[in-house]
Short mmCIF file of C-alpha atoms and ligand atoms in Angstrom, two decimals:
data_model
loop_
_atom_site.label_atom_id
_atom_site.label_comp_id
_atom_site.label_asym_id
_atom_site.label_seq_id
_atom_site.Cartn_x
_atom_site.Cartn_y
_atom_site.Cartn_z
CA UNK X 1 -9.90 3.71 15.17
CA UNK X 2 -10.29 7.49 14.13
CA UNK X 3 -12.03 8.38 10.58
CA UNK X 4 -11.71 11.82 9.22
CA UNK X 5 -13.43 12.45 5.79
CA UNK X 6 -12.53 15.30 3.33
CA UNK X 7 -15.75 14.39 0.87
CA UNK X 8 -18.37 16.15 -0.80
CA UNK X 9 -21.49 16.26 0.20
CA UNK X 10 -23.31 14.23 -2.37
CA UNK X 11 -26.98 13.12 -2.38
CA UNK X 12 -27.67 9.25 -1.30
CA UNK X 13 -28.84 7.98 -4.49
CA UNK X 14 -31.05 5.55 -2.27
CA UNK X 15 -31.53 3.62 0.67
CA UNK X 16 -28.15 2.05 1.98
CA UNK X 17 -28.95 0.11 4.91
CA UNK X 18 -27.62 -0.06 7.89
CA UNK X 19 -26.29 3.73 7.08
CA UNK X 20 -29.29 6.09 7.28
CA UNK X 21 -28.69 10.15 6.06
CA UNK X 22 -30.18 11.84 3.17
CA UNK X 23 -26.59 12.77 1.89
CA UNK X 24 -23.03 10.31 1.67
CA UNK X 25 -21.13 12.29 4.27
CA UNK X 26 -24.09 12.76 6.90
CA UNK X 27 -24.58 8.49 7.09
CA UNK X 28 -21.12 8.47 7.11
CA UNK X 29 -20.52 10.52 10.17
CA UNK X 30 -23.88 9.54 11.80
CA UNK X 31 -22.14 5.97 12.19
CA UNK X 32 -19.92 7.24 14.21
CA UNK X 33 -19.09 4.84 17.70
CA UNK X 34 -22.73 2.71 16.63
CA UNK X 35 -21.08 0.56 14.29
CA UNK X 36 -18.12 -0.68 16.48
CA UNK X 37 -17.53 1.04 19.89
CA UNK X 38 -15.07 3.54 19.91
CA UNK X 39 -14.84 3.94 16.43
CA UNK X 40 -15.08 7.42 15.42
CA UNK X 41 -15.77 9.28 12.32
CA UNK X 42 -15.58 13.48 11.43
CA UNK X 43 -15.37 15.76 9.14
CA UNK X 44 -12.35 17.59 11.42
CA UNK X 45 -9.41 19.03 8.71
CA UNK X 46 -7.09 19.42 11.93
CA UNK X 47 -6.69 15.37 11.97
CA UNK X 48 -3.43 14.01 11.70
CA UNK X 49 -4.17 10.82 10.04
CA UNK X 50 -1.27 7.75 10.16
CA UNK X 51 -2.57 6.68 6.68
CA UNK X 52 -4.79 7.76 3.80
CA UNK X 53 -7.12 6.23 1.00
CA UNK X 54 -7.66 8.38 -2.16
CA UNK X 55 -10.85 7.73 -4.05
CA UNK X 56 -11.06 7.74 -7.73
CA UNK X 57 -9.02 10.57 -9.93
CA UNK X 58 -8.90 13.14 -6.49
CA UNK X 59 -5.84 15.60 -6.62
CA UNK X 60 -4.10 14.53 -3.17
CA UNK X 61 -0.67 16.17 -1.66
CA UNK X 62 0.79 14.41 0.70
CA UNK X 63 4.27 13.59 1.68
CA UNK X 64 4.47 12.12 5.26
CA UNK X 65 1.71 9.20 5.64
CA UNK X 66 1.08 5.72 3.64
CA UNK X 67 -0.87 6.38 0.75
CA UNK X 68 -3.44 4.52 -1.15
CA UNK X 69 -5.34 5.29 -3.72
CA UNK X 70 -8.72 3.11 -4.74
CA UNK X 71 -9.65 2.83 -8.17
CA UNK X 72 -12.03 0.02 -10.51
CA UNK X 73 -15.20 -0.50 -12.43
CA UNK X 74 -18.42 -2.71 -12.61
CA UNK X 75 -16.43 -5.73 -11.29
CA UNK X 76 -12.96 -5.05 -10.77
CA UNK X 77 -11.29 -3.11 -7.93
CA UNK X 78 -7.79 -2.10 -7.38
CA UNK X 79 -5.58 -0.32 -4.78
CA UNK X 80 -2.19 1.50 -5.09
CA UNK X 81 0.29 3.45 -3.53
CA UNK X 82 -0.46 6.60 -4.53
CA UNK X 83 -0.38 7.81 -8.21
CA UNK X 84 -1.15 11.15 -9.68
CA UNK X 85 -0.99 10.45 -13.32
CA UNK X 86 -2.87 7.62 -15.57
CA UNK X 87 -6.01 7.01 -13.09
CA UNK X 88 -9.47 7.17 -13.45
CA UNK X 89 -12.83 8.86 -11.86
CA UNK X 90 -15.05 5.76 -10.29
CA UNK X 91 -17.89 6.14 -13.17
CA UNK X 92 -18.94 2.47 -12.50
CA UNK X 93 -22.67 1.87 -12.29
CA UNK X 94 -22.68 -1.55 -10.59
CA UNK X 95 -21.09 -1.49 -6.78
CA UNK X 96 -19.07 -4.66 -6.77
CA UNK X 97 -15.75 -3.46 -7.87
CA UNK X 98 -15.73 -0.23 -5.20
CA UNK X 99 -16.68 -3.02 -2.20
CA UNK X 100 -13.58 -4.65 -3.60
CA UNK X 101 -11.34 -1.49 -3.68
CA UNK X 102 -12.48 -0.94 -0.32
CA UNK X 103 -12.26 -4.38 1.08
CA UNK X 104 -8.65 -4.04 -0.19
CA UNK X 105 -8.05 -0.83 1.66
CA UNK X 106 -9.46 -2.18 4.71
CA UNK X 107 -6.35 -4.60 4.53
CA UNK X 108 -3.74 -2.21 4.69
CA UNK X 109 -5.60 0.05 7.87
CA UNK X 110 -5.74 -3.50 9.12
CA UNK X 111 -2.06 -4.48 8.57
CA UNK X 112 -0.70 -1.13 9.54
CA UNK X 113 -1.97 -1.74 13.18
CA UNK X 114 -0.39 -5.23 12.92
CA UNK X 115 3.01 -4.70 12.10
CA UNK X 116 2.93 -2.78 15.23
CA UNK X 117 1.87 -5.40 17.48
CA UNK X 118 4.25 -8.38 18.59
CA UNK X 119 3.40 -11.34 16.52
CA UNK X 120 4.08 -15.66 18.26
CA UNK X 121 4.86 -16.92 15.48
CA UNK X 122 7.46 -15.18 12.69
CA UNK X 123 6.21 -16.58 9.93
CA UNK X 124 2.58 -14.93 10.33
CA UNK X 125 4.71 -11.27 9.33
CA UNK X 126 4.21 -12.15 6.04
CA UNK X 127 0.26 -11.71 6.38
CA UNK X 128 0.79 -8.05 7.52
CA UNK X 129 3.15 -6.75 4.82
CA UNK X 130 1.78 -3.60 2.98
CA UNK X 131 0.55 -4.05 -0.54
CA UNK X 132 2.12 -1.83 -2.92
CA UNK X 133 -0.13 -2.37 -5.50
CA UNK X 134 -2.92 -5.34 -5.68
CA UNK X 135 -6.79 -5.99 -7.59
CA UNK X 136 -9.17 -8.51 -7.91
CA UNK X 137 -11.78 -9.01 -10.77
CA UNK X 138 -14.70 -11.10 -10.01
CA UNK X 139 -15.52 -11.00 -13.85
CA UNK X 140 -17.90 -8.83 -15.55
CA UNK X 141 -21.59 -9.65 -16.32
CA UNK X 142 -24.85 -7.76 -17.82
CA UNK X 143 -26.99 -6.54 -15.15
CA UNK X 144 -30.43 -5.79 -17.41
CA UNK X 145 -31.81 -1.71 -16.41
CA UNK X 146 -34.78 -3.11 -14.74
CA UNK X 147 -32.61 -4.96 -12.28
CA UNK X 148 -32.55 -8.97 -11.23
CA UNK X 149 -35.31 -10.67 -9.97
CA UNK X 150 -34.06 -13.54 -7.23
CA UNK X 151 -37.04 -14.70 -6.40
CA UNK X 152 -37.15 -16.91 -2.74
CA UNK X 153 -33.83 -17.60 -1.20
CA UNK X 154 -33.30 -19.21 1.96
CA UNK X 155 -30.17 -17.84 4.16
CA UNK X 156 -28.89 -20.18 6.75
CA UNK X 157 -26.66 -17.92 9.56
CA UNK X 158 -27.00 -14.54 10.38
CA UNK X 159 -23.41 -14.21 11.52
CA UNK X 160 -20.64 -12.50 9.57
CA UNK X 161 -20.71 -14.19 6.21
CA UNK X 162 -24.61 -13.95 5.47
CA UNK X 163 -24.67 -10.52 6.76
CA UNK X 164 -21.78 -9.53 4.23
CA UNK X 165 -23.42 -11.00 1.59
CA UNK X 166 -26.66 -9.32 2.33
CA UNK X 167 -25.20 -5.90 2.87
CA UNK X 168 -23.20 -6.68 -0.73
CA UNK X 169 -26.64 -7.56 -2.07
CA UNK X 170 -28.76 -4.28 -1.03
CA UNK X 171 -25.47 -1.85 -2.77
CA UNK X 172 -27.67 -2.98 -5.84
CA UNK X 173 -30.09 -0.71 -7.16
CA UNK X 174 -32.76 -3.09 -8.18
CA UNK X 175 -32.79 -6.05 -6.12
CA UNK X 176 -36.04 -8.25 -5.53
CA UNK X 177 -35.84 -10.93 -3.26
CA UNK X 178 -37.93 -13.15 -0.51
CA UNK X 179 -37.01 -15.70 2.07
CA UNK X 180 -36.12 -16.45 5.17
CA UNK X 181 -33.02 -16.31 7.52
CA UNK X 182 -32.46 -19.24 9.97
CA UNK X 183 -30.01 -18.62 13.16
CA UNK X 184 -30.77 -18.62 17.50
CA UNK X 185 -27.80 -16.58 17.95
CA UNK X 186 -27.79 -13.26 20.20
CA UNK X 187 -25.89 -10.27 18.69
CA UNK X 188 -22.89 -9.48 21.14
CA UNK X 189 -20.01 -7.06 21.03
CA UNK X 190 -17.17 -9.23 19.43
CA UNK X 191 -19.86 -9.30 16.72
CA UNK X 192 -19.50 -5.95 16.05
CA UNK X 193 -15.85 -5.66 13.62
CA UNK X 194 -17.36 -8.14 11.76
CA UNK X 195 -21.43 -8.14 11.20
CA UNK X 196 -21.91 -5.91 8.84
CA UNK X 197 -25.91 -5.09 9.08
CA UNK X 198 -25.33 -4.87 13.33
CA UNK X 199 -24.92 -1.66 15.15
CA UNK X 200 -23.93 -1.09 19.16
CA UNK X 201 -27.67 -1.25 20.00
CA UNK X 202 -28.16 -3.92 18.89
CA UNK X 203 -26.54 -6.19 21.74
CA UNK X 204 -28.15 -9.12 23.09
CA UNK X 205 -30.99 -8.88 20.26
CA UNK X 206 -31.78 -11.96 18.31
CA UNK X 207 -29.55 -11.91 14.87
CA UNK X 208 -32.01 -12.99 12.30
CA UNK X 209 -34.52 -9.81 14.01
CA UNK X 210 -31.58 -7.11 13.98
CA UNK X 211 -30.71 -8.85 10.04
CA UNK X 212 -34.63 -8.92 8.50
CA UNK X 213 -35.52 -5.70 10.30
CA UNK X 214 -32.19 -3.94 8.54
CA UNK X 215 -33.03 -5.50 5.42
CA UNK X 216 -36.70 -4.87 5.33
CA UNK X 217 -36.19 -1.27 2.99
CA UNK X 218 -34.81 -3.79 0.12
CA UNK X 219 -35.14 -7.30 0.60
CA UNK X 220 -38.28 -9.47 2.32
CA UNK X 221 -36.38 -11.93 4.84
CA UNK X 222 -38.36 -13.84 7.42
CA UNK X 223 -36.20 -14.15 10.88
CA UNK X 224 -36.46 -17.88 11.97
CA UNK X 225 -34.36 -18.35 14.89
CA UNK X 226 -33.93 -21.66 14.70
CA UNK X 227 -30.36 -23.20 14.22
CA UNK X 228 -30.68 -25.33 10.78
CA UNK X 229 -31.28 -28.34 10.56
CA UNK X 230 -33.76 -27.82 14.09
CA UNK X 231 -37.24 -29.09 13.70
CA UNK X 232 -38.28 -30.26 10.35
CA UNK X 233 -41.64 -29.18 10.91
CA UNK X 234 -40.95 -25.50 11.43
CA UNK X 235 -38.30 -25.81 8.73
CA UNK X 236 -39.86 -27.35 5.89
CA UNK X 237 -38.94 -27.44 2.54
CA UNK X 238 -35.90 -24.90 1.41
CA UNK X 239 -36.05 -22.50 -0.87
CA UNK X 240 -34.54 -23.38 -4.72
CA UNK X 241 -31.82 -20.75 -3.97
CA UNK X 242 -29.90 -21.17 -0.66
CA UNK X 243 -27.22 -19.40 0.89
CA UNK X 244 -24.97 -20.74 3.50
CA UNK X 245 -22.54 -19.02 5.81
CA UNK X 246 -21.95 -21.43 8.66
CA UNK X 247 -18.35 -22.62 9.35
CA UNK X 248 -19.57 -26.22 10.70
CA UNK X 249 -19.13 -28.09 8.19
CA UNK X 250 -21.80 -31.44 9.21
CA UNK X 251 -23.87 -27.76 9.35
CA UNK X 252 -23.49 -27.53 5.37
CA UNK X 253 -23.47 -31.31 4.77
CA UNK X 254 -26.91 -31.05 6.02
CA UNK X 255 -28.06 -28.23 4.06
CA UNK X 256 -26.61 -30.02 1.22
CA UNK X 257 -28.83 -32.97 2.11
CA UNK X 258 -31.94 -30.92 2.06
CA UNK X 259 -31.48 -28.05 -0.53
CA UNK X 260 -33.99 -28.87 -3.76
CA UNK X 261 -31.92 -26.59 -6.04
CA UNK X 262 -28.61 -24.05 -5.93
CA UNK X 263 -26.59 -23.42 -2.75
CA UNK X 264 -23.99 -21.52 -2.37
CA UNK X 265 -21.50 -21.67 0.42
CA UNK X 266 -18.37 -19.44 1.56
CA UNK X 267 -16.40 -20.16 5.17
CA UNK X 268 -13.58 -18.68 6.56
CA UNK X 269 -10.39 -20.91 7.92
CA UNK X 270 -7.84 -18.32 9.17
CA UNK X 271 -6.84 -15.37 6.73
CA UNK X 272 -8.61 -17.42 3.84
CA UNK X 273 -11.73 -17.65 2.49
CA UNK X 274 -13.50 -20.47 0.59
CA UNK X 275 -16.17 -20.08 -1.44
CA UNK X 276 -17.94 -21.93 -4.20
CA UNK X 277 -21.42 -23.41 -5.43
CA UNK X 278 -23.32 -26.06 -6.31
CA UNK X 279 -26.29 -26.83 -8.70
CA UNK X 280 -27.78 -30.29 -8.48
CA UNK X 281 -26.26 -32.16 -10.92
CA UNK X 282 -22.96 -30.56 -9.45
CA UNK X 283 -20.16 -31.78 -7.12
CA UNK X 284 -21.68 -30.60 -3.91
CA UNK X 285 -20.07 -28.91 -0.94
CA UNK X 286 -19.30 -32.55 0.80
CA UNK X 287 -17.66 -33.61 -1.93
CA UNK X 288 -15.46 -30.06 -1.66
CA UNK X 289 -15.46 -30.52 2.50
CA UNK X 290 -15.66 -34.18 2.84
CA UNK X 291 -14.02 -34.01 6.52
CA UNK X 292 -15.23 -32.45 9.65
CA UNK X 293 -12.85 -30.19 12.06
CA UNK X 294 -11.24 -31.51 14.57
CA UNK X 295 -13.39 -32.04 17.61
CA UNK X 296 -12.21 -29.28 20.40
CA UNK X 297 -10.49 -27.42 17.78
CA UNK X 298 -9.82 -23.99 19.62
CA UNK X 299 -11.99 -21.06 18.25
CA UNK X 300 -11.16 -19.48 15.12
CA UNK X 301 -10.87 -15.41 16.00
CA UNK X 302 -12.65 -13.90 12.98
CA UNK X 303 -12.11 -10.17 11.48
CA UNK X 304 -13.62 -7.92 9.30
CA UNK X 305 -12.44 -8.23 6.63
CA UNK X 306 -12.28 -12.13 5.58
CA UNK X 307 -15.96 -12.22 6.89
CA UNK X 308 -16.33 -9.20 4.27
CA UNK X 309 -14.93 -11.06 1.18
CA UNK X 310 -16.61 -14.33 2.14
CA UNK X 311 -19.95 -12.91 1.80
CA UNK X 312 -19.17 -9.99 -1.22
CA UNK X 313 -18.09 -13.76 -3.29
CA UNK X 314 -21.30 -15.81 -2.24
CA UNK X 315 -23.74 -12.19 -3.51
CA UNK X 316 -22.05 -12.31 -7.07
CA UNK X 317 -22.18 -16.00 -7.26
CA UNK X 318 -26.08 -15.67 -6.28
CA UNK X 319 -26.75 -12.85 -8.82
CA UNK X 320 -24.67 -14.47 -11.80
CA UNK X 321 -26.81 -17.66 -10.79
CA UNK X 322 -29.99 -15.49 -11.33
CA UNK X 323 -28.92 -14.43 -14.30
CA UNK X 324 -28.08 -17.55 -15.81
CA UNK X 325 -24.44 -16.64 -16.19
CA UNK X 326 -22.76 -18.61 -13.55
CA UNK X 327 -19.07 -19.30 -13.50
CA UNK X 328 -17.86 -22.07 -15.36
CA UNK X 329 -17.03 -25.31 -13.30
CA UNK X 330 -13.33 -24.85 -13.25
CA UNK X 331 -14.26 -21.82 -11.05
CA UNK X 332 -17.22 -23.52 -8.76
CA UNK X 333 -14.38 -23.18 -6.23
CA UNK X 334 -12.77 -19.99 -4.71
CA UNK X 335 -9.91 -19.61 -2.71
CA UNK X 336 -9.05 -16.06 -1.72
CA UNK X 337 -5.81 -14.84 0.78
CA UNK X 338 -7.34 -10.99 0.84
CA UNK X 339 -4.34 -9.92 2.81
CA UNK X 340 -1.84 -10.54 0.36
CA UNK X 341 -3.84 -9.78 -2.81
CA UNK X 342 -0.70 -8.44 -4.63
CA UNK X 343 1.05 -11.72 -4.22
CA UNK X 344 0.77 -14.58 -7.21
CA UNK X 345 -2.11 -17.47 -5.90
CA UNK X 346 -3.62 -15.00 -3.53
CA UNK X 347 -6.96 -15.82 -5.45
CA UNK X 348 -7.48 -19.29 -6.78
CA UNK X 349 -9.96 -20.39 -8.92
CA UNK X 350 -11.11 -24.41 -8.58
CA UNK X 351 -12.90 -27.23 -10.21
CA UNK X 352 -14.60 -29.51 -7.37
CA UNK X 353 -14.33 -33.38 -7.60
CA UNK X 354 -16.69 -35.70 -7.00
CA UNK X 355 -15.93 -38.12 -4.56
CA UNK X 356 -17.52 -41.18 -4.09
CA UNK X 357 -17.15 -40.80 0.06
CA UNK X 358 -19.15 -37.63 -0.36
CA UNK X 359 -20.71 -37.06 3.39
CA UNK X 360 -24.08 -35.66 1.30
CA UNK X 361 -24.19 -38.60 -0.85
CA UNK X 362 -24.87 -36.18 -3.86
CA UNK X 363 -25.63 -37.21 -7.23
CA UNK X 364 -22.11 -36.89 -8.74
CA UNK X 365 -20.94 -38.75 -6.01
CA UNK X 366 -22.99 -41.55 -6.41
CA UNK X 367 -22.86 -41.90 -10.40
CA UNK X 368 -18.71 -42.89 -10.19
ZN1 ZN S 1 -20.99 -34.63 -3.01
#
């Protein structure tokens, strides 16, 4: 993958870990080949590029590539084929509607290679069709000046999701949180599409160190690399906020079992992503994944971009929690197909059941 950026140079309005630059442009090119090996970025206006994103209102001519353009607000992101007339300059203050946008034009570069590429089964095509036009709104909510206080929050995996979610977290301005971050897992190089906070030198290091050292300009995050549930004794009790990105699901049951307060958790399965949460007194996440995988079920290839989405929905549900504004229970479930955004049901919002064969025995389970 080749990058070439035709962008100001504007001033980094603060620290935007793991980029590092004093100006937009400089981090940009700087991560050139560390983020993912052989992936290069310039600032070269010879490049022939196969396909282009336009940001915002930018004038753009050009007659011979795909063309997106990526526009939204606060909350809300969209992307388009490209349009001169009727769009708008990104003037949004809060960053969760450009990671969308972007997240959305990571799709199509993703597709694009795709279509080229011989697929086993037919039926997958439909995955890797372009989007003509697609957006997602996560739904706005006040953000006070002074910024949101999260107080201590537990993160359980420092893989793809919990990175994500993290790297969502520190786009905001004024974020205060503490906590720790529980995984034994070594970064390696198929980590690298994916982990957001992980760079090429950072092979074979411990995931929660590479993840709390990243973090440490913005959030406080002690590495404990141990695998949860481990040893109870080094674990003790979780935090009243706790975020889980682990695909096992006996993994969440357990978390489940032992969380005092709010967990949130988002997997992958696939091209989807599920996400949702769960207060106390709420259906929990056994009651939403009340049966394990099949045992020697092969390995699920993960990419980018799912990963990306995964954690970008856990971050708002943990800062509309914070704020005492959390979604409604007919959407403590998400269901997202971020390939196909511009089809109908790509996103689905959900109630969660009770059930009373809940694996966590949870409260609402056990009042039926
Ligand atoms: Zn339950």
């Amino acid at each position: 993958m080749q990058i070439e950026l035709a962008i100001p140079d504007v001033a980094m309005l603060f620290t935007q870990p793991p980029m590092s630059g004093s100006s937009v442009r400089q981090a940009l090119v700087s991560s050139s080949e560390s983020l993912v090996s052989g992936a290069t970025v310039c600032c070269d206006s010879t490049f022939a590029p196969e396909i282009v994103f336009v940001v915002g209102d930018t004038q753009f001519e050009g007659n011979h590539v795909s063309c997106w353009r990526l526009t939204g607000s606060d909350w809300w992101g969209a992307l388009a084929m490209d349009r001169t007339t009727g769009v708008d300059a990104w003037t949004s203050e809060w960053p969760v509607g450009s990671m969308i946008s972007a997240a959305l034009a990571a799709n199509e570069a993703f597709k694009f290679v795709m279509r080229r590429l011989p697929l086993r089964g037919q039926a997958d095509r439909v995955f890797f069709e372009e989007s003509q036009s697609c957006n997602w709104d996560f739904g706005a909510v006040h953000v006070p000046e002074e910024g949101v206080d999260l107080g201590m929050v537990d993160v359980i995996s420092a893989g793809a999701i919990c990175q994500a979610a993290l790297y969502a977290l520190m786009r905001f301005p004024n974020v205060r949180m503490s906590g720790r971050i529980f995984d034994d897992d070594l970064t390696g190089a198929s980590n690298l599409n994916r982990n957001m906070l992980s760079s090429v030198a950072d092979i074979g290091l411990l995931k929660v160190q590479v993840v709390a050292r990243c973090c440490s300009a913005k959030l406080r995050l002690k590495p404990i690399a141990v695998r949860f549930p481990g040893d109870s004794c080094k674990i003790g009790q979780l935090a009243r906020r706790v975020l889980v990105g682990v695909d096992d699901i006996p993994s969440r049951w357990e978390v489940q079992r032992h969380a005092p307060g709010w967990i949130a958790v988002s997997g992958t399965s696939h091209f989807g992503v599920s996400s949702s949460a769960h207060r106390p007194d709420e259906p929990c996440c056994g009651c939403l994944h009340p049966v394990d995988d099949p045992v020697g079920a092969n390995p699920i290839p993960t990419v980018s971009f799912v990963s990306f989405w995964a954690g970008l929905a856990m971050t708002v549900r943990l800062l509309r929690d914070a704020l005492a504004s959390s979604y409604s229970a007919n959407r403590q479930h998400l269901w997202l197909t971020p390939l196909r955004m511009d089809l109908p049901h790509a996103g689905m919002w959900l109630p969660v059941a009770p059930r009373r064969d809940c694996p966590a025995h949870c409260l609402a389970s056990r009042v039926l």
